[in-house]
Coordinates of C-alpha atoms and ligand atoms in Angstrom, one line a residue:
M1 CA 25.1 6.1 -4.7
V2 CA 26.1 4.5 -8.0
G3 CA 25.8 0.8 -8.8
P4 CA 28.8 -1.5 -9.2
D5 CA 30.4 -2.7 -12.5
D6 CA 29.6 -6.2 -11.4
P7 CA 26.9 -6.7 -8.8
A8 CA 28.3 -10.1 -7.8
G9 CA 29.6 -9.8 -4.3
S10 CA 28.5 -6.1 -3.8
E11 CA 27.1 -5.5 -0.3
V12 CA 23.7 -4.0 -0.3
A13 CA 21.5 -3.1 2.7
V14 CA 17.7 -3.0 2.3
L15 CA 15.9 -1.3 5.2
G16 CA 12.3 -2.6 5.7
G17 CA 10.6 -5.8 4.6
G18 CA 7.3 -4.7 3.1
P19 CA 6.5 -5.2 -0.6
A20 CA 9.0 -2.5 -1.6
G21 CA 11.9 -3.8 0.5
A22 CA 11.3 -7.5 0.0
S23 CA 10.9 -7.2 -3.8
A24 CA 14.0 -5.1 -4.0
A25 CA 16.0 -7.7 -2.0
L26 CA 14.7 -10.4 -4.2
R27 CA 15.7 -8.6 -7.4
L28 CA 19.1 -7.6 -6.0
A29 CA 19.8 -11.2 -4.8
R30 CA 18.9 -12.6 -8.2
A31 CA 21.3 -10.1 -9.8
G32 CA 24.1 -11.5 -7.6
A33 CA 24.4 -8.9 -4.9
R34 CA 25.0 -9.8 -1.3
V35 CA 21.9 -8.5 0.3
Q36 CA 21.0 -8.0 3.9
L37 CA 17.4 -6.9 4.6
F38 CA 16.6 -5.5 8.0
E39 CA 13.0 -5.8 9.2
R40 CA 12.1 -4.6 12.7
Q41 CA 9.2 -7.0 13.2
A42 CA 10.3 -10.4 14.4
G43 CA 7.5 -12.3 12.6
P44 CA 4.5 -12.1 10.2
H45 CA 2.4 -9.1 10.9
H46 CA -0.6 -7.2 9.5
K47 CA -0.6 -3.6 8.2
V48 CA -3.4 -1.0 7.6
C49 CA -4.4 -1.7 4.0
G50 CA -7.5 -2.2 1.9
E51 CA -5.7 -5.3 0.6
F52 CA -6.7 -4.7 -3.0
L53 CA -3.9 -5.9 -5.2
S54 CA -4.2 -4.0 -8.5
V55 CA -3.5 -5.5 -11.9
E56 CA -0.3 -3.5 -12.1
A57 CA 0.9 -4.9 -8.8
Q58 CA 0.0 -8.5 -10.0
R59 CA 2.0 -7.9 -13.2
D60 CA 5.1 -6.8 -11.3
L61 CA 4.8 -9.8 -8.9
R62 CA 4.5 -12.2 -11.8
D63 CA 7.4 -10.5 -13.5
M64 CA 9.4 -11.9 -10.5
A65 CA 7.8 -15.3 -11.0
F66 CA 5.7 -14.7 -7.8
E67 CA 2.1 -15.9 -8.2
P68 CA -0.3 -14.1 -5.8
L69 CA -3.1 -16.6 -6.5
R70 CA -1.2 -19.3 -4.6
L71 CA -1.9 -17.2 -1.4
G72 CA -5.6 -17.9 -1.7
A73 CA -6.3 -14.4 -3.1
V74 CA -9.9 -13.7 -4.1
A75 CA -10.7 -12.3 -7.6
I76 CA -12.2 -8.7 -7.4
D77 CA -13.9 -7.7 -10.6
R78 CA -16.6 -5.3 -9.5
V79 CA -16.7 -2.0 -7.6
R80 CA -19.6 -0.9 -5.5
L81 CA -20.0 2.6 -4.3
V82 CA -22.3 3.1 -1.2
N83 CA -23.4 6.3 0.2
G84 CA -26.2 6.1 2.8
R85 CA -29.1 4.3 1.0
S86 CA -27.8 4.9 -2.5
S87 CA -25.3 2.7 -4.3
A88 CA -23.8 2.3 -7.7
E89 CA -22.1 -0.7 -9.1
S90 CA -19.9 -1.4 -12.1
R91 CA -17.6 -4.1 -13.5
L92 CA -14.0 -3.2 -13.2
P93 CA -12.1 -2.9 -16.5
F94 CA -9.5 -5.4 -14.9
T95 CA -9.5 -8.1 -12.3
G96 CA -7.9 -7.1 -9.0
L97 CA -7.3 -9.5 -6.1
G98 CA -8.2 -9.4 -2.4
V99 CA -5.2 -10.7 -0.5
S100 CA -4.2 -10.8 3.1
R101 CA -1.2 -8.5 3.7
L102 CA 0.2 -10.8 6.4
L103 CA 0.4 -13.6 3.8
L104 CA 1.6 -11.5 0.9
D105 CA 4.4 -9.7 2.8
E106 CA 5.6 -12.9 4.5
A107 CA 5.6 -14.8 1.2
L108 CA 7.6 -12.0 -0.5
L109 CA 10.2 -12.1 2.3
E110 CA 10.4 -15.9 2.0
A111 CA 11.0 -15.5 -1.8
A112 CA 13.8 -12.9 -1.2
E113 CA 15.4 -15.4 1.3
A114 CA 15.1 -18.2 -1.2
A115 CA 16.8 -16.0 -3.8
G116 CA 19.8 -15.6 -1.5
A117 CA 19.0 -12.5 0.5
E118 CA 19.8 -12.6 4.2
V119 CA 16.6 -11.5 6.0
R120 CA 17.3 -10.2 9.5
R121 CA 14.0 -10.1 11.3
G122 CA 13.5 -8.3 14.6
V123 CA 16.3 -5.8 13.8
K124 CA 15.3 -2.2 13.9
V125 CA 17.2 0.5 11.9
I126 CA 17.7 3.4 14.3
G127 CA 19.6 6.0 12.3
L128 CA 21.5 6.6 9.1
D129 CA 24.7 8.5 8.2
A130 CA 26.9 8.9 5.2
A131 CA 28.8 5.6 5.8
G132 CA 26.2 3.3 7.1
M133 CA 23.6 2.9 9.8
D134 CA 22.9 2.0 13.4
T135 CA 20.6 -0.8 14.1
S136 CA 19.3 -2.5 17.2
A137 CA 21.8 -5.3 16.4
G138 CA 24.8 -2.9 16.1
R139 CA 26.5 -0.8 13.5
F140 CA 26.3 -1.8 9.9
D141 CA 28.3 -0.2 7.0
A142 CA 27.0 -0.8 3.5
P143 CA 28.0 1.3 0.4
A144 CA 24.5 0.8 -1.1
R145 CA 21.3 1.3 0.8
F146 CA 17.7 1.0 -0.2
L147 CA 15.3 2.7 2.2
A148 CA 11.9 0.9 2.4
T149 CA 10.6 1.5 5.9
G150 CA 7.1 2.5 4.7
K151 CA 5.5 5.2 6.8
H152 CA 8.3 5.2 9.3
D153 CA 11.0 7.8 9.0
I154 CA 14.5 7.0 10.1
R155 CA 16.7 9.5 11.9
G156 CA 19.1 11.0 9.4
A157 CA 16.8 10.4 6.5
G158 CA 13.6 12.2 7.3
R159 CA 11.3 13.4 4.6
E160 CA 10.5 17.0 3.8
P161 CA 6.8 17.8 4.6
A162 CA 4.5 16.8 1.8
G163 CA 3.6 19.5 -0.8
G164 CA -0.2 19.8 -0.6
G165 CA -0.5 16.4 1.2
S166 CA -2.8 15.8 4.1
S167 CA -2.0 14.3 7.4
G168 CA -5.3 14.8 9.2
Y169 CA -6.5 11.2 8.7
V170 CA -6.5 8.0 10.8
G171 CA -6.6 4.6 9.3
F172 CA -7.7 1.2 10.7
K173 CA -7.9 -2.4 9.5
M174 CA -9.7 -5.4 10.9
H175 CA -10.5 -8.8 9.5
W176 CA -14.0 -10.1 10.2
R177 CA -15.4 -13.6 9.9
I178 CA -18.7 -12.8 8.1
T179 CA -21.9 -14.9 7.7
P180 CA -22.3 -17.0 4.6
E181 CA -25.2 -14.6 3.5
Q182 CA -22.9 -11.5 3.7
D183 CA -20.1 -13.4 2.1
A184 CA -22.4 -14.1 -0.9
A185 CA -23.7 -10.5 -0.9
L186 CA -20.2 -9.0 -0.9
G187 CA -19.2 -11.4 -3.6
N188 CA -16.3 -10.4 -5.9
A189 CA -16.8 -6.7 -5.3
V190 CA -14.7 -4.1 -3.6
E191 CA -17.1 -1.8 -1.7
L192 CA -16.3 1.8 -1.0
V193 CA -18.7 3.0 1.7
F194 CA -18.7 6.8 2.1
V195 CA -19.3 8.1 5.6
E196 CA -18.9 11.6 6.9
G197 CA -15.3 12.6 6.8
G198 CA -14.0 9.5 5.1
Y199 CA -14.7 6.1 3.7
L200 CA -14.4 2.3 4.3
G201 CA -13.0 -0.3 1.9
L202 CA -14.7 -3.7 2.2
Q203 CA -13.7 -6.8 0.3
R204 CA -13.2 -10.5 0.8
V205 CA -9.6 -11.7 1.2
A206 CA -10.6 -15.4 1.8
A207 CA -13.8 -17.4 2.0
R208 CA -16.0 -15.7 4.7
V209 CA -13.1 -13.3 5.7
M210 CA -13.9 -9.6 5.0
N211 CA -11.2 -7.0 5.2
F212 CA -12.6 -3.8 6.8
C213 CA -10.4 -0.8 6.2
V214 CA -11.4 2.6 7.4
L215 CA -9.9 6.0 6.6
V216 CA -11.5 9.0 8.4
R217 CA -10.6 12.5 9.4
K218 CA -9.1 12.7 12.9
D219 CA -12.0 14.9 14.1
R220 CA -14.5 12.2 13.2
F221 CA -12.7 9.6 15.3
G222 CA -14.2 9.2 18.7
G223 CA -11.0 8.1 20.5
S224 CA -11.5 4.3 20.6
W225 CA -12.1 1.5 18.2
S226 CA -15.4 0.6 19.8
A227 CA -16.6 4.2 19.6
L228 CA -15.6 4.3 15.9
L229 CA -17.4 1.0 15.2
A230 CA -20.5 2.2 17.0
E231 CA -20.4 5.4 14.8
L232 CA -19.8 3.4 11.6
G233 CA -22.5 0.9 12.6
R234 CA -25.1 3.6 12.3
D235 CA -24.6 3.2 8.5
E236 CA -27.2 0.6 7.4
H237 CA -24.8 -1.0 4.9
V238 CA -22.0 -1.4 7.4
A239 CA -24.4 -2.7 10.0
R240 CA -25.6 -5.3 7.5
R241 CA -22.2 -6.5 6.6
L242 CA -21.2 -6.8 10.3
D243 CA -24.4 -8.5 11.4
G244 CA -23.4 -11.9 13.0
A245 CA -19.7 -11.2 12.2
S246 CA -16.8 -11.7 14.6
E247 CA -13.4 -9.9 14.7
L248 CA -10.4 -12.0 13.8
F249 CA -7.7 -9.8 15.4
E250 CA -7.3 -9.0 19.1
R251 CA -7.2 -5.3 18.2
P252 CA -7.2 -3.4 14.9
C253 CA -4.1 -2.2 13.1
S254 CA -4.1 1.6 13.0
I255 CA -2.1 4.4 11.5
A256 CA -2.2 8.2 11.7
G257 CA -0.5 11.4 10.4
L258 CA 0.5 10.2 7.0
P259 CA 1.6 12.9 4.5
Y260 CA -0.6 11.8 1.6
G261 CA 0.5 13.2 -1.7
Y262 CA 4.2 13.1 -0.9
V263 CA 6.4 12.4 -3.9
H264 CA 10.1 12.5 -3.2
R265 CA 12.2 15.0 -5.3
P266 CA 15.5 14.3 -7.0
S267 CA 16.8 17.6 -5.5
E268 CA 16.4 16.0 -2.0
D269 CA 18.6 13.1 -3.0
R270 CA 21.7 14.3 -1.2
D271 CA 22.1 11.2 0.8
G272 CA 22.5 8.7 -2.1
L273 CA 19.8 6.5 -0.7
F274 CA 17.4 4.8 -3.0
R275 CA 14.0 5.4 -1.5
L276 CA 11.3 2.9 -2.2
G277 CA 7.6 2.5 -1.7
D278 CA 5.9 4.8 0.8
Q279 CA 9.3 6.3 1.6
A280 CA 9.3 7.7 -2.0
V281 CA 5.7 8.2 -2.8
L282 CA 2.6 8.2 -0.6
T283 CA -0.5 8.1 -2.8
A284 CA -4.0 8.4 -1.4
P285 CA -5.3 4.9 -0.6
L286 CA -8.6 5.2 -2.5
T287 CA -7.4 3.9 -5.8
G288 CA -5.6 0.9 -4.2
D289 CA -2.3 1.5 -5.9
G290 CA 0.2 1.8 -3.0
M291 CA 1.5 -1.8 -3.4
A292 CA 1.8 -1.3 -7.2
I293 CA 3.9 1.8 -6.6
A294 CA 6.0 0.0 -4.0
L295 CA 6.7 -2.9 -6.4
R296 CA 7.4 -0.6 -9.3
S297 CA 9.7 1.6 -7.3
A298 CA 11.8 -1.4 -6.3
A299 CA 12.0 -2.6 -9.9
L300 CA 13.1 0.8 -11.1
A301 CA 15.6 1.4 -8.3
V302 CA 17.3 -2.0 -8.7
E303 CA 17.5 -1.5 -12.5
A304 CA 19.0 2.0 -12.0
W305 CA 21.5 0.8 -9.4
L306 CA 22.6 -2.1 -11.6
A307 CA 23.1 0.3 -14.5
G308 CA 25.3 2.6 -12.4
L309 CA 22.8 5.4 -12.3
S310 CA 22.4 7.7 -9.3
S311 CA 19.5 7.7 -6.8
A312 CA 18.5 11.1 -8.2
D313 CA 18.3 9.6 -11.8
Y314 CA 16.1 6.9 -10.3
T315 CA 13.9 9.3 -8.4
R316 CA 13.4 11.4 -11.6
R317 CA 12.2 8.3 -13.5
L318 CA 9.9 7.2 -10.7
R319 CA 8.3 10.6 -10.5
R320 CA 7.7 10.6 -14.3
E321 CA 5.9 7.2 -14.0
V322 CA 3.8 7.7 -10.8
A323 CA 3.2 11.5 -10.3
P324 CA 0.2 11.7 -12.7
Q325 CA -1.5 8.8 -10.9
V326 CA -0.8 10.3 -7.5
R327 CA -2.3 13.7 -8.6
K328 CA -5.5 11.9 -9.7
A329 CA -5.7 9.8 -6.5
M330 CA -5.2 12.9 -4.4
A331 CA -8.0 14.8 -6.2
L332 CA -10.4 11.9 -5.5
H333 CA -9.2 11.8 -1.9
R334 CA -10.0 15.4 -1.3
V335 CA -13.5 14.9 -2.7
T336 CA -14.1 12.1 -0.2
G337 CA -13.3 14.5 2.7
L338 CA -16.2 16.8 1.6
P339 CA -19.6 15.2 2.5
I340 CA -21.5 17.2 -0.1
A341 CA -19.1 16.3 -2.9
A342 CA -19.1 12.7 -1.9
R343 CA -22.9 12.6 -2.0
L344 CA -22.9 14.4 -5.3
A345 CA -20.4 12.0 -6.8
S346 CA -22.3 8.8 -5.8
G347 CA -25.5 10.4 -7.1
L348 CA -23.9 11.0 -10.5
L349 CA -22.3 7.6 -10.6
G350 CA -25.7 6.1 -9.7
L351 CA -27.1 7.7 -12.8
W352 CA -24.3 6.3 -14.9
P353 CA -22.5 3.3 -13.3
P354 CA -20.1 2.7 -16.2
L355 CA -18.4 6.0 -15.2
L356 CA -17.2 4.1 -12.1
G357 CA -15.3 1.6 -14.3
R358 CA -13.9 4.4 -16.4
L359 CA -12.8 6.3 -13.3
A360 CA -11.1 3.1 -12.0
A361 CA -9.3 2.8 -15.4
A362 CA -8.2 6.5 -15.5
T363 CA -6.5 6.3 -12.1
R364 CA -4.3 3.3 -12.9
L365 CA -0.6 3.5 -12.8
R366 CA 0.9 3.9 -16.2
E367 CA 2.7 0.9 -17.9
S368 CA 6.4 1.1 -17.1
A369 CA 8.5 2.6 -19.9
S370 CA 11.1 -0.2 -19.3
R371 CA 8.8 -3.0 -20.3
Ligands
FAD401 C1 -5.9 3.1 4.8 C2 -5.0 2.5 3.8 C3 -5.5 1.7 2.8 C4 -4.7 1.2 1.8 N1 -5.2 0.3 0.9 C5 -4.4 -0.1 -0.1 C6 -4.9 -1.1 -1.1 O1 -6.1 -1.5 -1.0 N2 -4.1 -1.5 -2.1 C7 -2.8 -1.1 -2.2 O2 -2.1 -1.5 -3.1 N3 -2.2 -0.2 -1.2 C8 -3.0 0.2 -0.2 N4 -2.5 1.0 0.7 C9 -1.1 1.4 0.6 C10 -0.1 0.3 1.0 O3 -0.4 -0.3 2.2 C11 1.3 0.8 1.0 O4 1.6 1.7 0.0 C12 2.4 -0.3 1.0 O5 2.3 -1.1 2.1 C13 3.8 0.3 0.9 O6 4.7 -0.7 0.9 P1 6.2 -0.4 1.6 O7 7.0 -1.7 1.4 O8 6.7 0.9 1.0 O9 5.9 -0.2 3.1 P2 5.3 -1.1 4.2 O10 4.4 -2.2 3.6 O11 4.8 -0.2 5.3 O12 6.6 -1.9 4.8 C14 7.6 -1.2 5.5 C15 8.3 -2.2 6.4 O13 9.4 -1.6 7.0 C16 9.5 -2.0 8.4 N5 10.1 -1.0 9.2 C17 9.6 0.2 9.5 N6 10.5 0.9 10.2 C18 11.6 0.1 10.3 C19 12.9 0.3 10.9 N7 13.2 1.4 11.6 N8 13.8 -0.7 10.8 C20 13.5 -1.9 10.2 N9 12.3 -2.1 9.6 C21 11.4 -1.1 9.7 C22 8.0 -2.2 8.8 O14 7.9 -3.1 9.9 C23 7.4 -2.8 7.5 O15 7.4 -4.2 7.4 C24 -3.3 1.5 1.8 C25 -2.8 2.4 2.8 C26 -3.6 2.9 3.8 C27 -3.0 3.7 4.8

């Protein structure tokens, strides 16, 4: 699919209203396109996420005149690695933010709407074909389509299985109201707590609100949230953080079977779709870069479409920018699945905490070539 000579009046469909879809809709609407965004959820909703907004993601948001600090985000400038009774801590070489996904995703959709995009909530895209798509609200034909449905594949636009990726993990997220003592102890750090077969990401996303995000191998999951909590609560550090805390959602968000390591190939771009965010690249969550990649992919895709480039040209460019980061994140991800390696790693980092900061810097997304 190639962009128009003049975007004014061009009809564009954006499928999915997460950070990738909402920011693409915002950029397209500002460029003068007539945008319709389809989001299957009728209202604000949470997603499984560590809620760590990296410095690269913040930069792309500010590039669109969107200030994440206005959402009450918490500055995160330290990383703490916890494994059993040992822990290592270091300053991050940048300041990330802890931000509620419900607030962030909703504010981005509102910004897209304010820019002139029509946001159609509660409309599910069911299938795609060469001319258009079927939705729960009927048939919709659009010459240009940006696919941003995150983890969810759409009939007619399924992804090839990930090369070397892993889908044997389950992820959960819960917000907890924590005690003032634990709020102070967690402070401005993101904590990575290693448990057998996975890890937890803990950080504050508001005063006395801790995001609790877990990624564990399926075989370590006892079948229910309460069983998993009981298992995780055997870890002293986790038990301390949850002491006197109360759950803020009725039930946790959960996700399973993701093809981590997936990076879409230009040779698979037969359908002319511009694939954004998790639909194009599924990095391992450990480095907290998923949202940055989602925002970057939207910026690159809109730029390519406006310049009349094909979706394959865009995919090539995206791969160049993000594939090195995904490889590093996947290497770290594999280590966390091996209990001995994880123990070894935290032991080494304990001996030399600044290595943690360097590791955090080394796994960042590269600066975009278009800046
Ligand atoms: C355990 C875990 C921890 C993570 N931690 C972090 C972190 O700390 N920091 C970070 O930056 N990233 C993190 N990520 C990754 C991050 O959450 C994703 O990369 C990011 O949400 C991708 O954005 P997106 O817009 O592509 O997809 P999404 O945010 O998933 O949005 C997709 C949207 O499409 C909608 N949709 C789906 N199907 C349809 C349909 N058929 N029709 C219409 N709409 C549809 C959905 O409702 C959703 O709103 C983590 C991921 C996991 C699994």
